Coordinates of C-alpha atoms in Angstrom, one line a residue:
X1 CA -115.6 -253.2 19.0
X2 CA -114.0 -253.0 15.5
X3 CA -114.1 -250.1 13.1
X4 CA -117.4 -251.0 11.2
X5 CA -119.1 -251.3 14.5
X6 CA -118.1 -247.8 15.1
X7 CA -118.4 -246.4 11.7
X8 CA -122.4 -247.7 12.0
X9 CA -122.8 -246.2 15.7
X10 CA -121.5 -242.7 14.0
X11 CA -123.9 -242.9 10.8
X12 CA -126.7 -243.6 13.1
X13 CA -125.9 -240.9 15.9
X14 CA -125.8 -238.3 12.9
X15 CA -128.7 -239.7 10.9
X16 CA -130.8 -239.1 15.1
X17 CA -130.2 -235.8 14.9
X18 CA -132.4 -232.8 13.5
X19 CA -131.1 -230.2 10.8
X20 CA -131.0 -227.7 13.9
X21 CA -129.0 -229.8 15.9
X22 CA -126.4 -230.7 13.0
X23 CA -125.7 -226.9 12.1
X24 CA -125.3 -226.4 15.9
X25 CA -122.7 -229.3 16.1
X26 CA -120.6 -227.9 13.2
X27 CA -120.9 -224.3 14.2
X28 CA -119.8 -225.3 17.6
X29 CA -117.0 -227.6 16.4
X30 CA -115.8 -224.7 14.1
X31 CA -115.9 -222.7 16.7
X32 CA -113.9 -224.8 19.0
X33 CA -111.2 -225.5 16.4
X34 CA -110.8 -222.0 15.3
X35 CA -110.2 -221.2 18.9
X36 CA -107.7 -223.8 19.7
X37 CA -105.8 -222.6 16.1
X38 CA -105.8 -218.9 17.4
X39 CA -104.6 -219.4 20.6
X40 CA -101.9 -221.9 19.7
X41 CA -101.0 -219.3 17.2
X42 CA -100.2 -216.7 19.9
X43 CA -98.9 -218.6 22.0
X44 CA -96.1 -219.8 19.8
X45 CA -96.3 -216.1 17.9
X46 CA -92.7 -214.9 18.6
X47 CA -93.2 -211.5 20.8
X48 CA -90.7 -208.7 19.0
X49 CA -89.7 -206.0 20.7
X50 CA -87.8 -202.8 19.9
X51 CA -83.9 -203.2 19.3
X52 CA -83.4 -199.9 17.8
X53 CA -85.6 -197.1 16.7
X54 CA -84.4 -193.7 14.7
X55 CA -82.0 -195.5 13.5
X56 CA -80.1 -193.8 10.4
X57 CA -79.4 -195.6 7.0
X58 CA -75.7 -196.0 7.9
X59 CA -76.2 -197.3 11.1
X60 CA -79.5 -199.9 10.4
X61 CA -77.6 -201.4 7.5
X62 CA -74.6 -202.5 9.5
X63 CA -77.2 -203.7 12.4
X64 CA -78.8 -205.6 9.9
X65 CA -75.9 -206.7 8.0
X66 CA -75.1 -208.5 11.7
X67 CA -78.0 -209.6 12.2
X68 CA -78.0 -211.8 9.4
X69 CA -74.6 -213.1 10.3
X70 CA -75.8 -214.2 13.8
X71 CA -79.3 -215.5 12.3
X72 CA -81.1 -213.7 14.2
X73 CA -85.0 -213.3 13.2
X74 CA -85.6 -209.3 12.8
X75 CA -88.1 -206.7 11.2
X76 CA -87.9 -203.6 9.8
X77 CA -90.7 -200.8 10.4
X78 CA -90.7 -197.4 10.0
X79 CA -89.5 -197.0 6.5
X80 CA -86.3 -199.0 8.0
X81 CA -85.5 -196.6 10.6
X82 CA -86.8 -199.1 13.7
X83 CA -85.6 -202.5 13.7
X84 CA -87.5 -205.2 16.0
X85 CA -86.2 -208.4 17.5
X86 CA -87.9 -211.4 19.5
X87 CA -88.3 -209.7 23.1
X88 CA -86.2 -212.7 25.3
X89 CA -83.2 -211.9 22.8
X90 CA -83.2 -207.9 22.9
X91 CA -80.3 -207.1 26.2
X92 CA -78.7 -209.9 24.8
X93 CA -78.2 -208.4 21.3
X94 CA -77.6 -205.2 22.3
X95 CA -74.7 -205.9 23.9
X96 CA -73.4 -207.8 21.4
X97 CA -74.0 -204.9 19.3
X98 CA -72.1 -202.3 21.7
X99 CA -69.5 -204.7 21.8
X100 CA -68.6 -203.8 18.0
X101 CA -69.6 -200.2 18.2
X102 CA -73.1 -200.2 16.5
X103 CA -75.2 -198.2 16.9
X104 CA -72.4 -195.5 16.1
X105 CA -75.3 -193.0 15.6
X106 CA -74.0 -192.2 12.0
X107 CA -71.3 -189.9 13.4
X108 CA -67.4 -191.0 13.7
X109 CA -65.8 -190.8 16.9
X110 CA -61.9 -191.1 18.0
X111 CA -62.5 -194.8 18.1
X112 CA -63.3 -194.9 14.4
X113 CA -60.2 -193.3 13.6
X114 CA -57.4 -195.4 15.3
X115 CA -55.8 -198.1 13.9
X116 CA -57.2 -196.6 10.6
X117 CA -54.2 -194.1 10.0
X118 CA -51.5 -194.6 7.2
X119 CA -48.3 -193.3 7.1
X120 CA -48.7 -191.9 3.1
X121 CA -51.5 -189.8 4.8
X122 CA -51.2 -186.2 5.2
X123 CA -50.9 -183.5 8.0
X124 CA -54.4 -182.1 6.1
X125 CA -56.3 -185.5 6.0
X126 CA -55.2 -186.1 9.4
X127 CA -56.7 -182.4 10.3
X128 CA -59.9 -183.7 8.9
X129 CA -60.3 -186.9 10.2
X130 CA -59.7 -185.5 13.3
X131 CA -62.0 -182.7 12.9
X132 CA -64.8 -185.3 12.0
X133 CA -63.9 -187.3 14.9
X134 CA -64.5 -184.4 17.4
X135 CA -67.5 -183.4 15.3
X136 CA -69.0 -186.7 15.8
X137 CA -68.0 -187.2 19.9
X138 CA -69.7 -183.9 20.1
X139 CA -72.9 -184.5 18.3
X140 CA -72.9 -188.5 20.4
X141 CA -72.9 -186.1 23.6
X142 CA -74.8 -183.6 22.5
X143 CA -77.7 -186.5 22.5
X144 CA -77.9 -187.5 25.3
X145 CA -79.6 -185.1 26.4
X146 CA -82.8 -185.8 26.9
X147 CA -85.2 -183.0 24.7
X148 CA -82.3 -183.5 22.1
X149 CA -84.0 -186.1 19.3
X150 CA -81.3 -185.6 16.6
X151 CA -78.5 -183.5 16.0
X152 CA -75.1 -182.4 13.9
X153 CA -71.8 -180.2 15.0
X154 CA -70.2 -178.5 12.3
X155 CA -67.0 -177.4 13.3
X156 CA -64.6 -174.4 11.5
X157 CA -60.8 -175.1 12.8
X158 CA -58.6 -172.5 11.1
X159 CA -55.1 -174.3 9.9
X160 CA -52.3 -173.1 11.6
X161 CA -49.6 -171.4 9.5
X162 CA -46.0 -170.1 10.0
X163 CA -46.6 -167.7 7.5
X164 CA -47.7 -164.4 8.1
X165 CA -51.8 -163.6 6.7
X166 CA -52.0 -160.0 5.7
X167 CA -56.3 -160.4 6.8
X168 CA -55.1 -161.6 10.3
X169 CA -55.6 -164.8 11.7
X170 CA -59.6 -166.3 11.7
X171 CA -61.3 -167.4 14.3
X172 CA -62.1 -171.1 15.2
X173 CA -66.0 -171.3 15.3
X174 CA -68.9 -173.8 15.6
X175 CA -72.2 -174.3 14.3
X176 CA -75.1 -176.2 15.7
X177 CA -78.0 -177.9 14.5
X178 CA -80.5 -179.7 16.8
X179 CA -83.8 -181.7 16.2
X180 CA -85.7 -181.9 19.8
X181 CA -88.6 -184.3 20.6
X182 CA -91.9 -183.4 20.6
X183 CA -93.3 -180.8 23.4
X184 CA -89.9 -180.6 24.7
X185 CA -87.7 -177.1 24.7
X186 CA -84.2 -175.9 26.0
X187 CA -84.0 -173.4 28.8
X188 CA -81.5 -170.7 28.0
X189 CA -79.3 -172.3 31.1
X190 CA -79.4 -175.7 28.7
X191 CA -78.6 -173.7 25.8
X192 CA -75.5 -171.8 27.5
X193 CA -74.4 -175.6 28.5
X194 CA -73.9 -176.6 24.9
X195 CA -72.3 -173.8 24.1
X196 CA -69.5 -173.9 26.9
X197 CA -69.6 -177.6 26.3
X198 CA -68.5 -177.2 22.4
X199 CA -66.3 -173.8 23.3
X200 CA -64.3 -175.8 25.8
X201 CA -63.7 -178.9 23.6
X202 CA -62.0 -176.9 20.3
X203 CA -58.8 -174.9 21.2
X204 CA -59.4 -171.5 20.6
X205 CA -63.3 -171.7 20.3
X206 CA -65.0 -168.5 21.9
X207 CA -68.2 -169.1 23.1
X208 CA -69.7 -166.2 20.9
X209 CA -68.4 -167.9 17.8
X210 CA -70.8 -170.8 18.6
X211 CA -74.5 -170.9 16.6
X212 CA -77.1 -173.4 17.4
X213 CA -80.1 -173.6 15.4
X214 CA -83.0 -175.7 15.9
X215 CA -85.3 -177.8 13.2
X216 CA -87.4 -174.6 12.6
X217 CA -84.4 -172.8 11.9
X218 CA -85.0 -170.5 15.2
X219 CA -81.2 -169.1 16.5
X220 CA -81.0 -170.4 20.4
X221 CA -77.6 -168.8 20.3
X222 CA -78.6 -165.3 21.0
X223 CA -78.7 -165.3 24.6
X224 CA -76.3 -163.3 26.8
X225 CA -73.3 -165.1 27.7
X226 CA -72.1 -162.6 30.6
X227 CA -71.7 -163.8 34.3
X228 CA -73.6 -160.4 34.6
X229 CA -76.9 -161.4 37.1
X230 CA -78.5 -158.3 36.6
X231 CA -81.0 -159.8 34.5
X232 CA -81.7 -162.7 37.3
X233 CA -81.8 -160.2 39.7
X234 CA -84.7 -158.3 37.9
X235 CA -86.7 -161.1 37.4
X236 CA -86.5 -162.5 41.2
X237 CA -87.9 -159.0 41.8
X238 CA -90.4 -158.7 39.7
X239 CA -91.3 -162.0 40.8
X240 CA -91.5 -160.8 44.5
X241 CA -93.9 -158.5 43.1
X242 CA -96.4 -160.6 41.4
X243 CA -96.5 -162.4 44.6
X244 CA -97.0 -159.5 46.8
X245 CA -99.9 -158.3 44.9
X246 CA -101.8 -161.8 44.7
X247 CA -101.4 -162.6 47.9
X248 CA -103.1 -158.9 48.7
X249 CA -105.7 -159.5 46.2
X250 CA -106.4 -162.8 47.6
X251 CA -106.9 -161.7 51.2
X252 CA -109.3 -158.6 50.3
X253 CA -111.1 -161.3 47.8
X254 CA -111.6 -163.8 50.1
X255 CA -112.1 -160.9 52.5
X256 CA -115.0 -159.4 50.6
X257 CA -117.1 -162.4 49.2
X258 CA -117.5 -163.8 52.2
X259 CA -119.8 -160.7 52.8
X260 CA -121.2 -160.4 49.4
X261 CA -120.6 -163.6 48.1
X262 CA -118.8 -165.6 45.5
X263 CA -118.0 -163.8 42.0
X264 CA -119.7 -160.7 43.0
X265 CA -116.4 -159.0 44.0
X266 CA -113.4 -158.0 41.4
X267 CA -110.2 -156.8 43.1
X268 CA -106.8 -155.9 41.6
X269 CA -103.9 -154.8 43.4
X270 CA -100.8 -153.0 41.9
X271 CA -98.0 -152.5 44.3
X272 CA -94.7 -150.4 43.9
X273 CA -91.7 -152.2 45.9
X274 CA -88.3 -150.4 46.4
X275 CA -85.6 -152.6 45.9
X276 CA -82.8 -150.0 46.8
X277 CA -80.9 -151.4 50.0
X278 CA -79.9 -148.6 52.4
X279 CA -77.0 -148.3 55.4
X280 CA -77.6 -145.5 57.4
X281 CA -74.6 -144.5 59.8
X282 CA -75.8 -142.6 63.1
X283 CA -72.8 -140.9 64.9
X284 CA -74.5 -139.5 68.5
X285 CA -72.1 -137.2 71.3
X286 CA -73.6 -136.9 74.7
X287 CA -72.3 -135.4 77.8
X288 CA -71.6 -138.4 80.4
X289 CA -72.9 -135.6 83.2
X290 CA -76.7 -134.5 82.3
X291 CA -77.0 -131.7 85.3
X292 CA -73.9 -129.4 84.4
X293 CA -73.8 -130.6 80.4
X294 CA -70.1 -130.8 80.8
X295 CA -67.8 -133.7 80.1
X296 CA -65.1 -135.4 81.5
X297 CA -61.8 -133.2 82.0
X298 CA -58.9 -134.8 80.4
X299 CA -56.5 -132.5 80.0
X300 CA -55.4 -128.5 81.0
X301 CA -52.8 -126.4 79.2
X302 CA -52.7 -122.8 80.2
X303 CA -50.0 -119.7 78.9
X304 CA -49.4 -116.9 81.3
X305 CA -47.5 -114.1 79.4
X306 CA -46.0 -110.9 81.9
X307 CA -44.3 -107.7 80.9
X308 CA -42.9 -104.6 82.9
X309 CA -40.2 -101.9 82.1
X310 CA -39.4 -98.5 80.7
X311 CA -40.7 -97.3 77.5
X312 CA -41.2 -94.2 75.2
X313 CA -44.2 -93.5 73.8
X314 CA -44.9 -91.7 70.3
X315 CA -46.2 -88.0 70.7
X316 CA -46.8 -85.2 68.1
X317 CA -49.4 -84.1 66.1
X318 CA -51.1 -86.6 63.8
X319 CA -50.8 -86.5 59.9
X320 CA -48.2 -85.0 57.6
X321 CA -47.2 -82.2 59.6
X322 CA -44.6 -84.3 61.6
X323 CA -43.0 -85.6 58.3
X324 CA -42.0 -82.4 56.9
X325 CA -38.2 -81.7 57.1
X326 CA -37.2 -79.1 59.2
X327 CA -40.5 -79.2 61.3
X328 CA -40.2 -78.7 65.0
X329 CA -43.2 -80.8 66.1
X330 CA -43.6 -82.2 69.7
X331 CA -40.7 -84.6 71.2
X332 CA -41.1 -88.5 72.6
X333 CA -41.4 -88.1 76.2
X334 CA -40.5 -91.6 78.3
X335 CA -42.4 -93.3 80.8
X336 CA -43.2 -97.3 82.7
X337 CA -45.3 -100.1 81.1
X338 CA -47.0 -103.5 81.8
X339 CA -48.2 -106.2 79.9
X340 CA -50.3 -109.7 81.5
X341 CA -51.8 -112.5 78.9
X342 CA -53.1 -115.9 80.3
X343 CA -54.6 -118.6 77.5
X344 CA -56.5 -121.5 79.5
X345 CA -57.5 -124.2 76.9
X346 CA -59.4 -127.7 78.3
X347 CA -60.2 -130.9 76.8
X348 CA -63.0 -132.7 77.8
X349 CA -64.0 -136.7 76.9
X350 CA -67.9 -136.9 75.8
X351 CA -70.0 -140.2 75.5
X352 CA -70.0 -140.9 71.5
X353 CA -72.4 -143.8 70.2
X354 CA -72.3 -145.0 66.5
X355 CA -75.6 -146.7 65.1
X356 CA -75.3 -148.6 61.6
X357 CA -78.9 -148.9 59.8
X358 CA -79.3 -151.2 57.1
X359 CA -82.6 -151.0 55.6
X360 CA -83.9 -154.3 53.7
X361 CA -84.7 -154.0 50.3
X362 CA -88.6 -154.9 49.0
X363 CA -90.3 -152.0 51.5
X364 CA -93.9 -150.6 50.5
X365 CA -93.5 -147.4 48.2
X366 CA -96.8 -147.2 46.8
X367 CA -100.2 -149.2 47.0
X368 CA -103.3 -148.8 44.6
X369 CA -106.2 -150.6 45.3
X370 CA -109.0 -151.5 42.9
X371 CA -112.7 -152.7 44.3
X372 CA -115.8 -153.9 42.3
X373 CA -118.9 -155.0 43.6
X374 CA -121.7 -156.2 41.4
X375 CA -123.9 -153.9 42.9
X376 CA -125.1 -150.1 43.4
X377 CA -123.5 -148.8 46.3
X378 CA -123.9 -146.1 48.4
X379 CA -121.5 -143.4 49.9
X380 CA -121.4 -144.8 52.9
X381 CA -120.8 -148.3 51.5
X382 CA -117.8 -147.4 49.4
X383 CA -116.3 -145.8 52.8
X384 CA -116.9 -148.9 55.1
X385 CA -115.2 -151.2 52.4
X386 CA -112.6 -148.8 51.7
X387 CA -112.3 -148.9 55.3
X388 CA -112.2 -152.7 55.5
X389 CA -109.6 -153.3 53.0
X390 CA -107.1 -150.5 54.1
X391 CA -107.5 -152.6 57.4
X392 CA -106.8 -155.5 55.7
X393 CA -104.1 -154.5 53.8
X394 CA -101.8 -151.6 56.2
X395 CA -102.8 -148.7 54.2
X396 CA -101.0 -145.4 54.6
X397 CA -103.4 -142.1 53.5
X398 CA -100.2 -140.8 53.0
X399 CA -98.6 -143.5 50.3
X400 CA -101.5 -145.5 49.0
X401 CA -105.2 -145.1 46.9
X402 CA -108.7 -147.3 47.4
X403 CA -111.0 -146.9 44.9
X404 CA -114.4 -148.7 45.6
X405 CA -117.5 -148.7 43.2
X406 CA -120.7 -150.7 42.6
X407 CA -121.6 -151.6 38.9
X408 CA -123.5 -154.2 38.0
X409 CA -121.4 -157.5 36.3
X410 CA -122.1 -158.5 32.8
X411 CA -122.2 -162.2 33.0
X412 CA -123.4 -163.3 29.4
X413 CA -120.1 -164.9 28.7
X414 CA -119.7 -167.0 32.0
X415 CA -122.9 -167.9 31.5
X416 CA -122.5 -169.2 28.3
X417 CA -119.6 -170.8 29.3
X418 CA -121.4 -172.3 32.1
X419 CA -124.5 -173.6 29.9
X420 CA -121.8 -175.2 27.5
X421 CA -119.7 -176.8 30.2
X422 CA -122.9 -178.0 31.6
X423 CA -123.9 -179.5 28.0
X424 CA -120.7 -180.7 27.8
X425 CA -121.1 -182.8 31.0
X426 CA -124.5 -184.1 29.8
X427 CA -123.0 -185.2 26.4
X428 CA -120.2 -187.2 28.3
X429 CA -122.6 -188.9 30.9
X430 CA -125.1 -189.8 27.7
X431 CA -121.8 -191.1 26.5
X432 CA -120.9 -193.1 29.7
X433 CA -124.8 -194.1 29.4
X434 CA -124.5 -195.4 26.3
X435 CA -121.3 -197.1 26.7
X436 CA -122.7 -199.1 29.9
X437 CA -126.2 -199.8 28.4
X438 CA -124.3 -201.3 24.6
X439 CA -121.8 -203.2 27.1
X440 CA -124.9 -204.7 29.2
X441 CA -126.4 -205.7 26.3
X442 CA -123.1 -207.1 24.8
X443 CA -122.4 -209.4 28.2
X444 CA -126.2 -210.1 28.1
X445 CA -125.9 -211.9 24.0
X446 CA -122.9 -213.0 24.7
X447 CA -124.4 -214.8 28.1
X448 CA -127.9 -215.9 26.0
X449 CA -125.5 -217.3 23.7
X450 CA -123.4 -218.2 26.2
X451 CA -126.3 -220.2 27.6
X452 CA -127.6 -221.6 24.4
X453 CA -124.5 -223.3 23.3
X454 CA -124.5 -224.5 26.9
X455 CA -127.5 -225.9 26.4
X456 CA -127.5 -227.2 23.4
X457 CA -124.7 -229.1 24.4
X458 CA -125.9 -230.6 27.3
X459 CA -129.7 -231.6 25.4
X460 CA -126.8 -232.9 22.7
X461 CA -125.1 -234.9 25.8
X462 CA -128.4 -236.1 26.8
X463 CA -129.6 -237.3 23.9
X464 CA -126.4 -239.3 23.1
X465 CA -126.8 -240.7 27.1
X466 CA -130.3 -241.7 25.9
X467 CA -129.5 -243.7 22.9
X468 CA -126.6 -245.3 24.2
X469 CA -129.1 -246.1 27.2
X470 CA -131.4 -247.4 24.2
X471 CA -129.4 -249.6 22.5
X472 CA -127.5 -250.8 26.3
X473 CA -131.4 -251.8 27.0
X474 CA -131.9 -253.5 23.7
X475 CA -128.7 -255.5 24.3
X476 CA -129.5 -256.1 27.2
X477 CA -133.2 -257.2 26.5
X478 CA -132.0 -259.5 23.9
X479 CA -129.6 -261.2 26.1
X480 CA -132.0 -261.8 28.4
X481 CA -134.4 -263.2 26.2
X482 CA -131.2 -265.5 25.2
X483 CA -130.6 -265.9 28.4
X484 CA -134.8 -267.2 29.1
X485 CA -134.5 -269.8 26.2
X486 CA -131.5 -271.2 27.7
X487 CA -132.9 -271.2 31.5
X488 CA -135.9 -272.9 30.0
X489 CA -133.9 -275.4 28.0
X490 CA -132.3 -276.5 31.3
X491 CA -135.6 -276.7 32.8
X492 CA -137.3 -278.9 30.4
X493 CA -134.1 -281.3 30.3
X494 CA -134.5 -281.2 34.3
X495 CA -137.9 -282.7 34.0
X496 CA -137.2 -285.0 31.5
X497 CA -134.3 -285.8 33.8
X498 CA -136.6 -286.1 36.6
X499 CA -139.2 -288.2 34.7
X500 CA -136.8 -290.7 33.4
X501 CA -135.4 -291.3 37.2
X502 CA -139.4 -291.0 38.8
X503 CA -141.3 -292.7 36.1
X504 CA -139.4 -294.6 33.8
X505 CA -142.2 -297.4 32.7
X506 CA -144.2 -294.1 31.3
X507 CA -141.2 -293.1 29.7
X508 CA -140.5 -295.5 27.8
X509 CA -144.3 -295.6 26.6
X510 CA -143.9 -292.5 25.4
X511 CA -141.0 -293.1 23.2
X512 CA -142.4 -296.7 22.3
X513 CA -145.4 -294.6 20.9
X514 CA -142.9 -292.3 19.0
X515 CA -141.0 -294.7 17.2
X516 CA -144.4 -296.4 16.2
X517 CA -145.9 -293.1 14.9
X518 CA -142.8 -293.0 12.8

């Protein structure tokens, strides 16, 4: 089959078709090539990945500037701060980078400054390279934290001095600036973290010298820096409150609707804990023998004091008279005397017990209960709840308050809030209705189409099959007829044959006849 045979079967495959059938066959081949372009186009698309994002000038020039050097295919997005590489090449890079120090995060570090120092250089350009190199380590760790987006260390290193300053030596101090990510936020334990972090990296840095700031310009600094705990200490309690008093709440709520139902009942509890922790020493003496009440002898010491003998004894007349001089009063007269003294004293041992009380912190000082029900209620109501909730919750008449009243609920706003909620779900299941009901119709064209391509490619098929069935059965008609003619060629010269070898006197007649005629 040579090229003018096929040229002709093509001209007259494309002259058999109908308009309809010829748009179809070029849409479809369109179609069909576009595909096969798009998806060899993403498949050889190279896939880029992030290398580095947040990247400052500084640092995304010299990444660049090495990139280029290592022809390396790269993009830049984000006004140049993000740089993207083919995906199979990004660990690979990177640590090619790190290898040279980039990113150095725009800040200089000790390992920017060795090797870099010249003997001309100064004692005060050696203080500030030095001070920029700690400035920069700082703000590198200072980063790695993870609500920390961006930040800078500004540090204040007075020079030392042999000579005297008559304002008195200043202070080393520090200030702070820090970008976080979005939603995120330091706790005041994170914040007292970088500030010991920066106090114990500068000599002679106190931590209340140190200032951090944040992108709103809000001071995280002024926080209290104390190991005092007081402040913890208030908060667990307070915290041990709150709990208390829920968890009371919750047991006369639950307690309550369960006899007059769901969001009929309002209860608040308000509880006053002591905190104040208490030893109590009890000292107790009791006689080890109950019938007599006395206690063990242990020991006896007893004086005995005796006296006997001769003695005079004072006589006269009472007052001045006797001391006159020259006054004959009334002389001593003599006479015998005694004297007997016994002290007894006795020690006895008694039982002693000593009983050490140490009362727990968090005890009950004062409870005030608070009970709503959305109803009227009598007297005798309000008593049998008050009743039920003291039960329910210890209550002392001498230490805590129930009040218990009936008022009816206003319920506009719940109700409102219900209805919209309610609208809210119908508008989201119209949604989800109308999201299924376009997608059913999508996958229903796209399978009509679906189908109609399909079958316009197989009537296509079938009517190619049919004409190359056509002209096969013209081919194969003519050859047949060809094939006839020569059959009945053989025939005839078979008779002939056979009439020459049967009958060969009439034969020769015949062509006697012939060649007369002619």
């Amino acid at each position: 089959m040579n090229f003018e045979e096929i040229k002709t079967r093509i001209i007259e495959f494309w002259e058999s078709k109908s308009k309809t059938q010829k748009i179809r066959f070029i849409s479809g081949t369109i179609i069909v090539l576009l595909s096969v372009f798009l998806l060899f186009y993403f498949i050889t698309k190279p896939q880029y990945a992030v290398l580095y994002s947040n990247l400052d000038t500084k640092d995304a020039g010299e990444i660049v500037k090495r990139l280029d050097a290592m022809k390396v295919k790269y993009r830049l997005i984000d006004s140049g701060k993000t740089i993207e590489v083919e995906s199979k090449d990004v660990y690979k890079i990177r640590l090619s980078l790190a290898q040279e120090g980039l990113p150095s995060g725009g800040e200089i570090g000790f390992n920017d400054i060795f090797g870099k120092m010249n003997l001309g250089m100064t004692e005060w350009e050696k203080q500030v390279r030095y001070n920029q190199a700690l400035q920069g380590e700082l703000t590198r760790t200072i980063k790695e934290l993870n609500q920390v987006e961006e930040a800078r260390v500004h540090l204040v290193i007075p020079q030392k001095t042999l000579f005297i300053d008559p304002s008195g030596q200043k202070e080393a101090s520090a200030a702070v600036f820090l970008k976080l990510k979005p939603g995120e936020k330091l706790e005041e334990e994170e914040v007292k973290g970088i500030i010991n972090l920066i106090s114990h990296s500068v000599e002679g840095l106190k931590p209340e010298n140190v200032t951090i700031v944040d992108e709103y310009g809000r001071v995280l600094s002024n926080i209290s820096l104390s190991e005092d705990n007081s402040r913890q200490i208030v908060d667990s309690q307070f915290a041990v409150q709150y709990k208390f008093q829920n968890d009371l709440q919750s047991k006369v709520q639950s307690l309550l609707e369960q006899i007059f139902g769901p969001g009929n009942v309002a209860v608040r509890v308000n509880a006053q804990l002591n905190f104040d922790k208490k030893v109590v020493e009890n000292k107790l003496f009791t006689s080890p023998n109950p019938e007599s009440g006395e206690g063990i002898l242990r020991s006896v010491q007893e004086i005995k004091e005796y006296f006997s003998g001769n003695s005079s004894s004072p006589v006269g007349v009472p007052g001045t008279t006797s001391q006159i001089p020259g006054y004959q009063g009334q002389q001593n007269q003599g006479g015998s005397s005694s004297y007997q003294k016994t002290d007894t004293v006795k020690n006895y041992e008694l039982n002693e017990s000593i009983e050490n009380i140490t009362i727990a912190p968090g005890a009950v000082k004062k409870l005030t209960v608070s009970v709503v029900i959305n109803r009227n209620l009598t007297d005798e109501e309000k008593n049998k709840i008050a009743s039920l909730v003291g039960s329910a919750i210890g209550f002392d008449s001498n230490r805590d308050i129930i009040t218990v009243e009936g008022m009816t609920f206003e319920r506009s706003l719940t109700e409102s809030l219900a209805k919209q909620m309610e609208e809210d779900k119908k508008s989201q299941a119209r949604q989800r209705l109308y999201i299924l009901v376009i997608s059913a119709i999508a996958l229903i064209l796209v399978f009509v189409i679906a189908r109609r391509l399909l079958t316009a490619r197989k009537r296509a098929m079938e009517e190619k099959l049919a004409q190359q069935l056509i002209l096969q059965q013209a081919a194969t008609s003519s050859k047949e007829k060809e094939d006839l003619n020569i059959l009945e060629e053989k025939n005839r010269t078979r008779d002939i044959e056979m009439l020459v070898r049967n009958r060969p006197e009439d034969v020769a007649k015949i062509i006697r006849s012939w060649l007369n005629e002619e």
